[in-house]
Amino acid sequence: MNTNLIFDQKKNITALTLFIAVFLIISSLFGVTWFFLGDFTYNAVNYYHVIMIPFALLLIIISAFIVKLPNIFQKAINSVTYPVIIFTVLGLAFFYYPSLTIADEYMQAIRDFIMLIIGLVFIVGLIYYPFKDKYNFKTIWGAYSFLAIAAIAAEIAAVYGLITAAGTFIGFSKIPILQSYINSLNETDSTFMGNIVTSHSHAMLPAVMGGIVALTALAFNYEKLPSRCRSIVNWAFVISIFGTLSMSYLYWISGLGTYVIPTIAPFGPGGMDGLALDDSQTGIVGWGALIAIAGLWYTATRNGKLDKLRIAEFATWIFTMIAMIGIGYVIEFNEAFYGFATPGVPPNGGPGYLYDMAFINGHLLYAFFLMPVLALVIVAADLMIPEENAGTRNLIGYLAISGMVIGVAGLQLYTMTLHWQVEALGLYLIVISILLMGVFLAMSFRGIVMSKRSESKSKVSTGN
């Protein structure tokens, strides 16, 4: 294979973006049913990872470029692009044939191990950077520190996922060190599995979305902002860092330990109403991001006009919080009705359990799935679609924002009526915008946009 193809960041970013977009569109060909009351089905979970693992690699590649990690780190990271795609496709193909289950497990295991190693390489590179460029670090310390801590949190969450896979495909009883550890906790294998799955799924999204938020600030050259705006961003990210650390600690002691995450100031039948402690901490990650928008807003102005593509990026943060906080928190404060998605009488269930199941399904699709993908692909598009192509950037921005607005309204409607069609329309628009960005990335090869971007990163403004 051509070494230029292997190590070319622009081509790898484009390939991964197109892979994600195409496989989002053709998911129905693999029998995936996305709208299904309650949690994802096993088939949907598998396909979710078909999208999200290449997505994670895309996040690492873009981040490594933006922060200008040493060439050896960037080459190592870019070199796994096509192996990850190939093993993902093979695993997907084998998944649907019971006779090839073992082959599927091997494909996924190899891919996941590659990603775990690349994640470590990325983290080592991030730790090295401040010592290499102390001057630049002083201006971007907030976003850079947030990116590094989010990367570490995501890597830990990935380990939880590997433990889950080991228990599912191999069995804890066949892994003496894990079985011995579970026995030392006086827990059953199923209880431990439930705890570790929860820690994996609940910790990964805030860590990844936090990483995207930090990356966005760096990609938008926030170090060139006036000192007042830059300070707002840096200190907003301190808030998000606190949320990331506290969230990670809670999921560590509850996933690998016996800690039961409590509800803050519980009330209602049996104390079932109230905000869960972990959700309060993941919310802090998002609150920091929203505060950062106040400082980053000036980066959305290009030649005196608002860049709709950059506005769409900020909108992903806002609408994710509307879904998680504006709708999710309301449900938590009314579990006597929603019943934790369990039929029964409070405190062992609730009459509105089906509506909670609808929210579980709808928010997984919206906030845990397509919004992070959209947020990252927008960063890629901003990086590679020239500023002069204002029409293209604005078209994508308007389409993405329309999808977000309709999607979150549809999520609320789904939660209230069990009708998912409006949310589906919003999600379709989001997928179309992702596909368009992938196509425009491929078309942008005539310009050396990333080279220009790299040069501009070396010119750091001292601010006002």
Short mmCIF file of C-alpha atoms in Angstrom, two decimals:
data_model
loop_
_atom_site.label_atom_id
_atom_site.label_comp_id
_atom_site.label_asym_id
_atom_site.label_seq_id
_atom_site.Cartn_x
_atom_site.Cartn_y
_atom_site.Cartn_z
CA MET A 1 0.00 0.00 0.00
CA ASN A 2 1.18 3.52 -0.82
CA THR A 3 2.82 4.98 2.30
CA ASN A 4 1.41 8.39 1.39
CA LEU A 5 -2.06 6.87 1.64
CA ILE A 6 -1.29 5.29 5.01
CA PHE A 7 0.08 8.41 6.67
CA ASP A 8 -1.91 11.13 4.88
CA GLN A 9 -4.08 12.71 7.58
CA LYS A 10 -6.42 14.38 5.13
CA LYS A 11 -7.12 11.15 3.25
CA ASN A 12 -7.55 9.20 6.47
CA ILE A 13 -9.96 11.79 7.89
CA THR A 14 -11.94 11.69 4.65
CA ALA A 15 -11.95 7.88 4.53
CA LEU A 16 -13.19 7.55 8.10
CA THR A 17 -15.84 10.25 7.63
CA LEU A 18 -17.17 8.60 4.48
CA PHE A 19 -17.09 5.18 6.16
CA ILE A 20 -19.16 6.50 9.06
CA ALA A 21 -21.63 8.28 6.78
CA VAL A 22 -22.12 5.34 4.42
CA PHE A 23 -22.58 2.79 7.18
CA LEU A 24 -25.08 5.04 8.92
CA ILE A 25 -27.12 5.14 5.74
CA ILE A 26 -27.01 1.40 4.97
CA SER A 27 -27.68 0.17 8.52
CA SER A 28 -31.14 -1.12 7.55
CA LEU A 29 -29.49 -3.53 5.10
CA PHE A 30 -28.07 -5.33 8.13
CA GLY A 31 -31.44 -5.62 9.82
CA VAL A 32 -30.72 -2.95 12.43
CA THR A 33 -33.84 -1.57 14.09
CA TRP A 34 -32.90 1.70 15.75
CA PHE A 35 -36.29 2.71 17.12
CA PHE A 36 -37.19 0.09 19.69
CA LEU A 37 -38.58 0.91 23.14
CA GLY A 38 -35.86 0.56 25.74
CA ASP A 39 -32.16 -0.13 25.37
CA PHE A 40 -30.46 -1.03 22.10
CA THR A 41 -30.89 -4.58 20.85
CA TYR A 42 -27.80 -6.79 20.59
CA ASN A 43 -27.73 -6.21 16.82
CA ALA A 44 -27.97 -2.43 17.32
CA VAL A 45 -25.20 -2.47 19.95
CA ASN A 46 -22.92 -4.31 17.55
CA TYR A 47 -23.66 -1.89 14.72
CA TYR A 48 -23.29 1.09 17.06
CA HIS A 49 -19.68 0.03 17.63
CA VAL A 50 -19.17 -0.43 13.88
CA ILE A 51 -19.71 3.32 13.68
CA MET A 52 -18.26 4.53 16.97
CA ILE A 53 -14.88 2.78 16.99
CA PRO A 54 -13.81 4.30 13.64
CA PHE A 55 -15.32 7.52 15.01
CA ALA A 56 -12.99 7.29 18.03
CA LEU A 57 -10.01 6.86 15.70
CA LEU A 58 -11.16 9.88 13.70
CA LEU A 59 -11.22 11.91 16.91
CA ILE A 60 -7.68 10.83 17.78
CA ILE A 61 -6.31 11.57 14.29
CA ILE A 62 -7.80 15.07 14.18
CA SER A 63 -6.67 15.81 17.74
CA ALA A 64 -3.12 14.65 17.06
CA PHE A 65 -2.95 16.95 14.05
CA ILE A 66 -4.47 19.98 15.76
CA VAL A 67 -2.12 19.84 18.77
CA LYS A 68 0.81 19.03 16.47
CA LEU A 69 2.03 15.90 18.20
CA PRO A 70 5.52 14.84 17.09
CA ASN A 71 5.60 13.16 13.69
CA ILE A 72 6.31 9.71 15.12
CA PHE A 73 3.09 9.82 17.14
CA GLN A 74 1.03 11.06 14.21
CA LYS A 75 2.40 8.38 11.90
CA ALA A 76 1.65 5.65 14.43
CA ILE A 77 -1.91 6.89 14.85
CA ASN A 78 -2.61 7.31 11.13
CA SER A 79 -1.09 3.94 10.25
CA VAL A 80 -3.99 2.02 11.82
CA THR A 81 -6.77 3.73 9.84
CA TYR A 82 -7.24 1.04 7.22
CA PRO A 83 -6.59 -1.93 9.53
CA VAL A 84 -9.33 -0.62 11.86
CA ILE A 85 -11.73 -0.20 8.93
CA ILE A 86 -10.91 -3.66 7.56
CA PHE A 87 -11.29 -5.47 10.89
CA THR A 88 -14.52 -3.58 11.56
CA VAL A 89 -16.01 -4.60 8.21
CA LEU A 90 -14.89 -8.22 8.62
CA GLY A 91 -16.33 -8.37 12.12
CA LEU A 92 -19.63 -6.99 10.85
CA ALA A 93 -19.73 -9.54 8.03
CA PHE A 94 -18.99 -12.47 10.36
CA PHE A 95 -21.46 -11.25 13.01
CA TYR A 96 -24.48 -12.48 11.07
CA TYR A 97 -23.27 -16.06 10.62
CA PRO A 98 -23.43 -18.23 13.76
CA SER A 99 -20.81 -20.57 12.32
CA LEU A 100 -18.38 -17.62 12.15
CA THR A 101 -18.95 -16.34 15.69
CA ILE A 102 -15.38 -17.11 16.74
CA ALA A 103 -14.01 -15.30 13.69
CA ASP A 104 -16.20 -12.30 14.51
CA GLU A 105 -14.89 -12.23 18.07
CA TYR A 106 -11.28 -12.37 16.86
CA MET A 107 -11.82 -9.54 14.36
CA GLN A 108 -13.38 -7.33 17.02
CA ALA A 109 -10.73 -8.25 19.59
CA ILE A 110 -7.87 -7.37 17.23
CA ARG A 111 -9.51 -4.07 16.29
CA ASP A 112 -10.23 -3.16 19.91
CA PHE A 113 -6.69 -4.03 20.98
CA ILE A 114 -5.30 -1.82 18.20
CA MET A 115 -7.51 1.03 19.38
CA LEU A 116 -6.46 0.54 23.00
CA ILE A 117 -2.78 0.78 22.03
CA ILE A 118 -3.36 3.81 19.80
CA GLY A 119 -5.26 5.47 22.63
CA LEU A 120 -2.23 4.98 24.87
CA VAL A 121 0.10 6.35 22.17
CA PHE A 122 -2.13 9.41 21.89
CA ILE A 123 -2.17 9.96 25.66
CA VAL A 124 1.63 9.65 25.87
CA GLY A 125 1.92 12.21 23.07
CA LEU A 126 -0.43 14.57 24.90
CA ILE A 127 1.59 14.29 28.10
CA TYR A 128 4.80 14.98 26.17
CA TYR A 129 3.56 18.11 24.37
CA PRO A 130 3.59 20.67 27.24
CA PHE A 131 7.28 19.94 27.82
CA LYS A 132 7.97 20.42 24.11
CA ASP A 133 6.11 23.71 23.64
CA LYS A 134 5.74 25.46 26.99
CA TYR A 135 5.01 28.86 25.46
CA ASN A 136 2.05 27.72 23.37
CA PHE A 137 0.74 25.58 26.23
CA LYS A 138 0.41 28.67 28.44
CA THR A 139 -2.21 30.10 26.09
CA ILE A 140 -4.21 26.89 25.57
CA TRP A 141 -3.80 25.22 28.96
CA GLY A 142 -7.54 24.95 29.61
CA ALA A 143 -8.54 23.21 26.39
CA TYR A 144 -5.36 21.15 26.23
CA SER A 145 -5.71 19.88 29.80
CA PHE A 146 -9.38 19.09 29.21
CA LEU A 147 -8.51 17.16 26.04
CA ALA A 148 -5.83 15.15 27.84
CA ILE A 149 -8.03 14.31 30.84
CA ALA A 150 -10.96 13.43 28.56
CA ALA A 151 -8.65 11.12 26.59
CA ILE A 152 -7.55 9.33 29.76
CA ALA A 153 -11.16 9.03 30.93
CA ALA A 154 -12.19 7.58 27.56
CA GLU A 155 -9.28 5.11 27.64
CA ILE A 156 -10.39 3.88 31.07
CA ALA A 157 -13.97 3.55 29.79
CA ALA A 158 -12.61 1.55 26.85
CA VAL A 159 -10.97 -0.87 29.30
CA TYR A 160 -14.38 -1.36 30.92
CA GLY A 161 -15.67 -2.23 27.47
CA LEU A 162 -12.93 -4.80 26.92
CA ILE A 163 -13.72 -6.39 30.29
CA THR A 164 -17.37 -6.54 29.23
CA ALA A 165 -16.42 -8.20 25.95
CA ALA A 166 -14.22 -10.70 27.77
CA GLY A 167 -17.08 -11.65 30.06
CA THR A 168 -19.52 -11.92 27.16
CA PHE A 169 -17.44 -13.85 24.63
CA ILE A 170 -15.07 -15.83 26.85
CA GLY A 171 -16.74 -15.91 30.25
CA PHE A 172 -15.26 -14.65 33.50
CA SER A 173 -14.93 -18.21 34.76
CA LYS A 174 -12.35 -18.87 32.03
CA ILE A 175 -10.26 -15.85 33.03
CA PRO A 176 -8.91 -16.73 36.50
CA ILE A 177 -7.64 -13.26 37.39
CA LEU A 178 -11.01 -11.66 36.65
CA GLN A 179 -13.02 -14.41 38.32
CA SER A 180 -10.85 -14.19 41.41
CA TYR A 181 -11.36 -10.44 41.53
CA ILE A 182 -15.14 -10.77 41.18
CA ASN A 183 -15.19 -13.36 43.96
CA SER A 184 -13.23 -10.99 46.20
CA LEU A 185 -16.06 -8.46 45.79
CA ASN A 186 -18.63 -11.06 46.89
CA GLU A 187 -20.59 -10.35 43.72
CA THR A 188 -22.09 -12.65 41.13
CA ASP A 189 -20.73 -12.56 37.60
CA SER A 190 -24.00 -11.06 36.35
CA THR A 191 -23.93 -8.25 38.94
CA PHE A 192 -20.34 -7.40 38.08
CA MET A 193 -21.18 -7.48 34.38
CA GLY A 194 -24.09 -5.09 34.87
CA ASN A 195 -21.93 -2.67 36.84
CA ILE A 196 -19.05 -2.69 34.37
CA VAL A 197 -21.36 -2.28 31.36
CA THR A 198 -22.97 0.72 33.02
CA SER A 199 -19.59 2.28 33.79
CA HIS A 200 -18.44 1.73 30.20
CA SER A 201 -21.50 3.20 28.50
CA HIS A 202 -22.11 6.06 30.94
CA ALA A 203 -18.47 7.20 31.18
CA MET A 204 -17.56 6.98 27.50
CA LEU A 205 -20.02 9.51 26.08
CA PRO A 206 -19.22 12.43 28.45
CA ALA A 207 -15.48 11.77 28.03
CA VAL A 208 -15.68 11.66 24.24
CA MET A 209 -18.01 14.63 23.93
CA GLY A 210 -15.78 16.54 26.34
CA GLY A 211 -12.79 15.71 24.17
CA ILE A 212 -14.62 17.05 21.11
CA VAL A 213 -15.47 20.27 22.94
CA ALA A 214 -11.82 20.80 23.92
CA LEU A 215 -10.67 19.89 20.41
CA THR A 216 -13.09 22.41 18.92
CA ALA A 217 -11.61 25.25 20.96
CA LEU A 218 -8.13 24.29 19.74
CA ALA A 219 -9.28 23.84 16.14
CA PHE A 220 -10.98 27.24 16.17
CA ASN A 221 -7.70 28.89 17.28
CA TYR A 222 -9.07 30.15 20.57
CA GLU A 223 -5.54 31.14 21.62
CA LYS A 224 -5.94 34.11 19.25
CA LEU A 225 -8.96 35.45 21.11
CA PRO A 226 -8.74 38.50 23.37
CA SER A 227 -7.43 37.53 26.79
CA ARG A 228 -10.85 38.02 28.41
CA CYS A 229 -12.52 35.55 26.06
CA ARG A 230 -9.64 33.12 26.33
CA SER A 231 -9.88 33.21 30.13
CA ILE A 232 -13.60 32.43 29.97
CA VAL A 233 -12.86 29.37 27.87
CA ASN A 234 -9.96 28.18 30.02
CA TRP A 235 -11.86 28.48 33.29
CA ALA A 236 -15.02 26.99 31.80
CA PHE A 237 -12.93 23.96 30.94
CA VAL A 238 -11.72 23.77 34.52
CA ILE A 239 -15.38 23.18 35.43
CA SER A 240 -15.62 20.45 32.78
CA ILE A 241 -12.37 18.89 33.99
CA PHE A 242 -13.80 18.67 37.51
CA GLY A 243 -16.91 16.97 36.15
CA THR A 244 -14.82 14.53 34.09
CA LEU A 245 -12.63 13.58 37.05
CA SER A 246 -15.51 13.16 39.49
CA MET A 247 -17.56 11.22 36.95
CA SER A 248 -14.63 8.92 36.18
CA TYR A 249 -14.03 8.28 39.87
CA LEU A 250 -17.69 7.39 40.47
CA TYR A 251 -17.75 4.93 37.57
CA TRP A 252 -14.43 3.45 38.71
CA ILE A 253 -15.63 2.62 42.22
CA SER A 254 -19.06 1.50 41.05
CA GLY A 255 -17.87 -0.51 38.04
CA LEU A 256 -14.83 -2.19 39.57
CA GLY A 257 -16.03 -1.95 43.16
CA THR A 258 -19.23 -2.32 45.13
CA TYR A 259 -20.17 1.34 45.45
CA VAL A 260 -23.82 2.03 44.69
CA ILE A 261 -24.29 5.48 43.16
CA PRO A 262 -26.88 7.33 45.27
CA THR A 263 -29.63 9.79 44.42
CA ILE A 264 -29.10 13.38 45.58
CA ALA A 265 -31.79 14.49 48.06
CA PRO A 266 -34.24 11.71 47.16
CA PHE A 267 -37.96 12.23 47.58
CA GLY A 268 -41.22 10.61 46.49
CA PRO A 269 -42.32 6.98 47.05
CA GLY A 270 -39.40 5.07 48.51
CA GLY A 271 -37.09 7.96 47.61
CA MET A 272 -37.23 7.07 43.92
CA ASP A 273 -37.43 10.67 42.68
CA GLY A 274 -34.31 12.82 42.47
CA LEU A 275 -31.11 13.34 40.51
CA ALA A 276 -28.56 10.52 40.48
CA LEU A 277 -25.11 11.63 41.66
CA ASP A 278 -23.36 10.42 38.51
CA ASP A 279 -25.76 12.30 36.26
CA SER A 280 -25.06 15.47 38.22
CA GLN A 281 -21.35 15.07 37.50
CA THR A 282 -21.72 14.28 33.81
CA GLY A 283 -23.93 17.36 33.65
CA ILE A 284 -21.06 19.46 35.02
CA VAL A 285 -18.99 18.44 31.99
CA GLY A 286 -21.70 19.88 29.78
CA TRP A 287 -22.22 23.03 31.82
CA GLY A 288 -18.55 23.87 31.38
CA ALA A 289 -18.94 23.46 27.62
CA LEU A 290 -21.93 25.79 27.54
CA ILE A 291 -20.05 28.46 29.50
CA ALA A 292 -17.13 28.11 27.07
CA ILE A 293 -19.41 29.09 24.18
CA ALA A 294 -19.55 32.61 25.64
CA GLY A 295 -15.81 32.93 25.08
CA LEU A 296 -15.67 30.99 21.82
CA TRP A 297 -18.52 32.83 20.12
CA TYR A 298 -16.14 35.30 18.48
CA THR A 299 -14.51 32.43 16.58
CA ALA A 300 -17.79 31.93 14.70
CA THR A 301 -17.42 35.32 12.99
CA ARG A 302 -15.65 35.25 9.65
CA ASN A 303 -15.15 38.49 7.71
CA GLY A 304 -17.89 40.14 9.73
CA LYS A 305 -20.40 37.34 9.10
CA LEU A 306 -21.46 34.39 11.21
CA ASP A 307 -20.09 31.09 9.93
CA LYS A 308 -23.09 28.75 10.09
CA LEU A 309 -20.86 25.68 10.18
CA ARG A 310 -19.21 26.87 13.40
CA ILE A 311 -22.59 27.88 14.81
CA ALA A 312 -23.74 24.31 14.12
CA GLU A 313 -20.80 23.01 16.15
CA PHE A 314 -21.84 25.03 19.18
CA ALA A 315 -25.44 23.93 18.59
CA THR A 316 -24.43 20.28 19.03
CA TRP A 317 -23.30 21.07 22.58
CA ILE A 318 -26.46 23.04 23.35
CA PHE A 319 -28.93 20.50 22.00
CA THR A 320 -27.13 17.59 23.62
CA MET A 321 -27.58 19.36 26.95
CA ILE A 322 -31.25 20.04 26.18
CA ALA A 323 -31.77 16.33 25.59
CA MET A 324 -29.79 15.14 28.61
CA ILE A 325 -30.65 17.88 31.11
CA GLY A 326 -33.83 19.48 29.82
CA ILE A 327 -35.59 16.17 29.25
CA GLY A 328 -33.53 13.59 31.15
CA TYR A 329 -33.40 15.42 34.46
CA VAL A 330 -37.16 16.02 34.37
CA ILE A 331 -37.70 12.28 34.12
CA GLU A 332 -35.35 11.61 37.04
CA PHE A 333 -37.30 14.01 39.22
CA ASN A 334 -40.53 12.20 38.31
CA GLU A 335 -39.56 8.52 38.54
CA ALA A 336 -42.71 7.81 40.57
CA PHE A 337 -44.45 8.12 37.21
CA TYR A 338 -41.73 6.89 34.86
CA GLY A 339 -40.71 4.02 37.13
CA PHE A 340 -37.13 3.60 35.88
CA ALA A 341 -38.62 2.09 32.69
CA THR A 342 -40.06 -0.75 34.79
CA PRO A 343 -43.75 -1.73 34.99
CA GLY A 344 -45.22 -1.84 38.47
CA VAL A 345 -46.28 0.30 41.38
CA PRO A 346 -43.92 2.89 42.94
CA PRO A 347 -41.28 2.43 44.27
CA ASN A 348 -40.91 -0.77 42.24
CA GLY A 349 -41.99 0.71 38.93
CA GLY A 350 -44.35 3.29 37.53
CA PRO A 351 -47.40 3.69 35.30
CA GLY A 352 -45.44 5.71 32.73
CA TYR A 353 -42.64 3.19 32.27
CA LEU A 354 -43.18 2.99 28.51
CA TYR A 355 -42.45 6.70 28.17
CA ASP A 356 -39.17 6.22 30.02
CA MET A 357 -38.34 3.37 27.65
CA ALA A 358 -39.03 5.75 24.77
CA PHE A 359 -36.64 8.30 26.25
CA ILE A 360 -33.96 5.65 26.76
CA ASN A 361 -34.17 4.70 23.10
CA GLY A 362 -34.52 8.23 21.78
CA HIS A 363 -31.71 9.80 23.79
CA LEU A 364 -29.33 6.94 22.98
CA LEU A 365 -29.86 7.65 19.29
CA TYR A 366 -29.72 11.42 19.59
CA ALA A 367 -27.34 12.36 22.41
CA PHE A 368 -25.21 9.22 22.72
CA PHE A 369 -24.86 8.50 19.02
CA LEU A 370 -25.47 11.02 16.26
CA MET A 371 -24.72 14.24 18.12
CA PRO A 372 -21.12 13.28 19.00
CA VAL A 373 -20.59 12.03 15.45
CA LEU A 374 -22.00 15.24 14.01
CA ALA A 375 -19.92 17.42 16.35
CA LEU A 376 -16.68 15.71 15.33
CA VAL A 377 -17.40 15.65 11.60
CA ILE A 378 -18.18 19.38 11.74
CA VAL A 379 -14.69 19.95 13.18
CA ALA A 380 -13.24 17.90 10.31
CA ALA A 381 -15.26 19.89 7.78
CA ASP A 382 -14.23 23.19 9.34
CA LEU A 383 -10.62 22.08 9.08
CA MET A 384 -10.74 21.00 5.44
CA ILE A 385 -13.47 22.98 3.67
CA PRO A 386 -11.97 26.39 2.80
CA GLU A 387 -13.36 29.49 4.44
CA GLU A 388 -13.95 30.90 0.96
CA ASN A 389 -16.57 28.20 0.34
CA ALA A 390 -19.05 30.08 2.51
CA GLY A 391 -22.05 28.73 0.59
CA THR A 392 -21.05 25.13 1.23
CA ARG A 393 -20.29 25.75 4.88
CA ASN A 394 -23.58 27.59 5.42
CA LEU A 395 -25.60 24.89 3.62
CA ILE A 396 -24.16 22.19 5.87
CA GLY A 397 -24.66 24.36 8.93
CA TYR A 398 -28.32 25.06 8.19
CA LEU A 399 -29.02 21.40 7.41
CA ALA A 400 -27.31 20.17 10.58
CA ILE A 401 -29.05 22.73 12.79
CA SER A 402 -32.42 21.82 11.25
CA GLY A 403 -31.77 18.17 12.06
CA MET A 404 -30.79 19.01 15.63
CA VAL A 405 -33.88 21.14 16.26
CA ILE A 406 -36.30 18.62 14.74
CA GLY A 407 -34.46 15.77 16.45
CA VAL A 408 -34.67 17.17 19.98
CA ALA A 409 -38.31 18.20 19.46
CA GLY A 410 -38.96 14.69 18.19
CA LEU A 411 -37.24 13.20 21.23
CA GLN A 412 -39.58 15.16 23.48
CA LEU A 413 -42.57 14.05 21.40
CA TYR A 414 -41.37 10.43 21.47
CA THR A 415 -41.08 10.61 25.26
CA MET A 416 -44.60 12.03 25.57
CA THR A 417 -46.50 10.02 22.94
CA LEU A 418 -44.34 6.98 22.02
CA HIS A 419 -44.30 8.21 18.40
CA TRP A 420 -40.72 8.30 17.08
CA GLN A 421 -41.25 9.50 13.52
CA VAL A 422 -40.44 13.19 14.12
CA GLU A 423 -37.18 12.33 15.84
CA ALA A 424 -36.36 9.99 12.98
CA LEU A 425 -36.80 12.87 10.52
CA GLY A 426 -34.35 14.99 12.50
CA LEU A 427 -31.84 12.14 12.65
CA TYR A 428 -32.14 11.60 8.90
CA LEU A 429 -31.25 15.25 8.31
CA ILE A 430 -28.25 14.89 10.62
CA VAL A 431 -27.06 11.80 8.72
CA ILE A 432 -27.49 13.59 5.40
CA SER A 433 -25.42 16.51 6.69
CA ILE A 434 -22.70 14.07 7.80
CA LEU A 435 -22.72 12.46 4.35
CA LEU A 436 -22.52 15.85 2.63
CA MET A 437 -19.53 16.78 4.75
CA GLY A 438 -17.84 13.52 3.79
CA VAL A 439 -18.47 14.22 0.11
CA PHE A 440 -17.21 17.80 0.38
CA LEU A 441 -14.12 16.57 2.21
CA ALA A 442 -13.38 14.26 -0.70
CA MET A 443 -13.95 17.12 -3.14
CA SER A 444 -11.62 19.44 -1.21
CA PHE A 445 -8.47 17.57 -2.25
CA ARG A 446 -7.67 20.30 -4.75
CA GLY A 447 -6.71 22.62 -1.86
CA ILE A 448 -4.03 22.10 0.74
CA VAL A 449 -6.23 23.38 3.52
CA MET A 450 -4.64 21.39 6.31
CA SER A 451 -1.16 22.61 5.46
CA LYS A 452 -2.35 26.19 5.71
CA ARG A 453 -4.07 25.38 8.99
CA SER A 454 -0.87 23.84 10.36
CA GLU A 455 1.12 26.95 9.49
CA SER A 456 -1.41 29.22 11.20
CA LYS A 457 -1.18 27.18 14.41
CA SER A 458 2.45 28.23 14.81
CA LYS A 459 1.51 31.91 14.94
CA VAL A 460 0.18 32.35 18.43
CA SER A 461 -1.37 35.64 19.39
CA THR A 462 -0.70 37.01 22.83
CA GLY A 463 -4.25 38.42 23.04
CA ASN A 464 -5.25 41.75 24.57
#
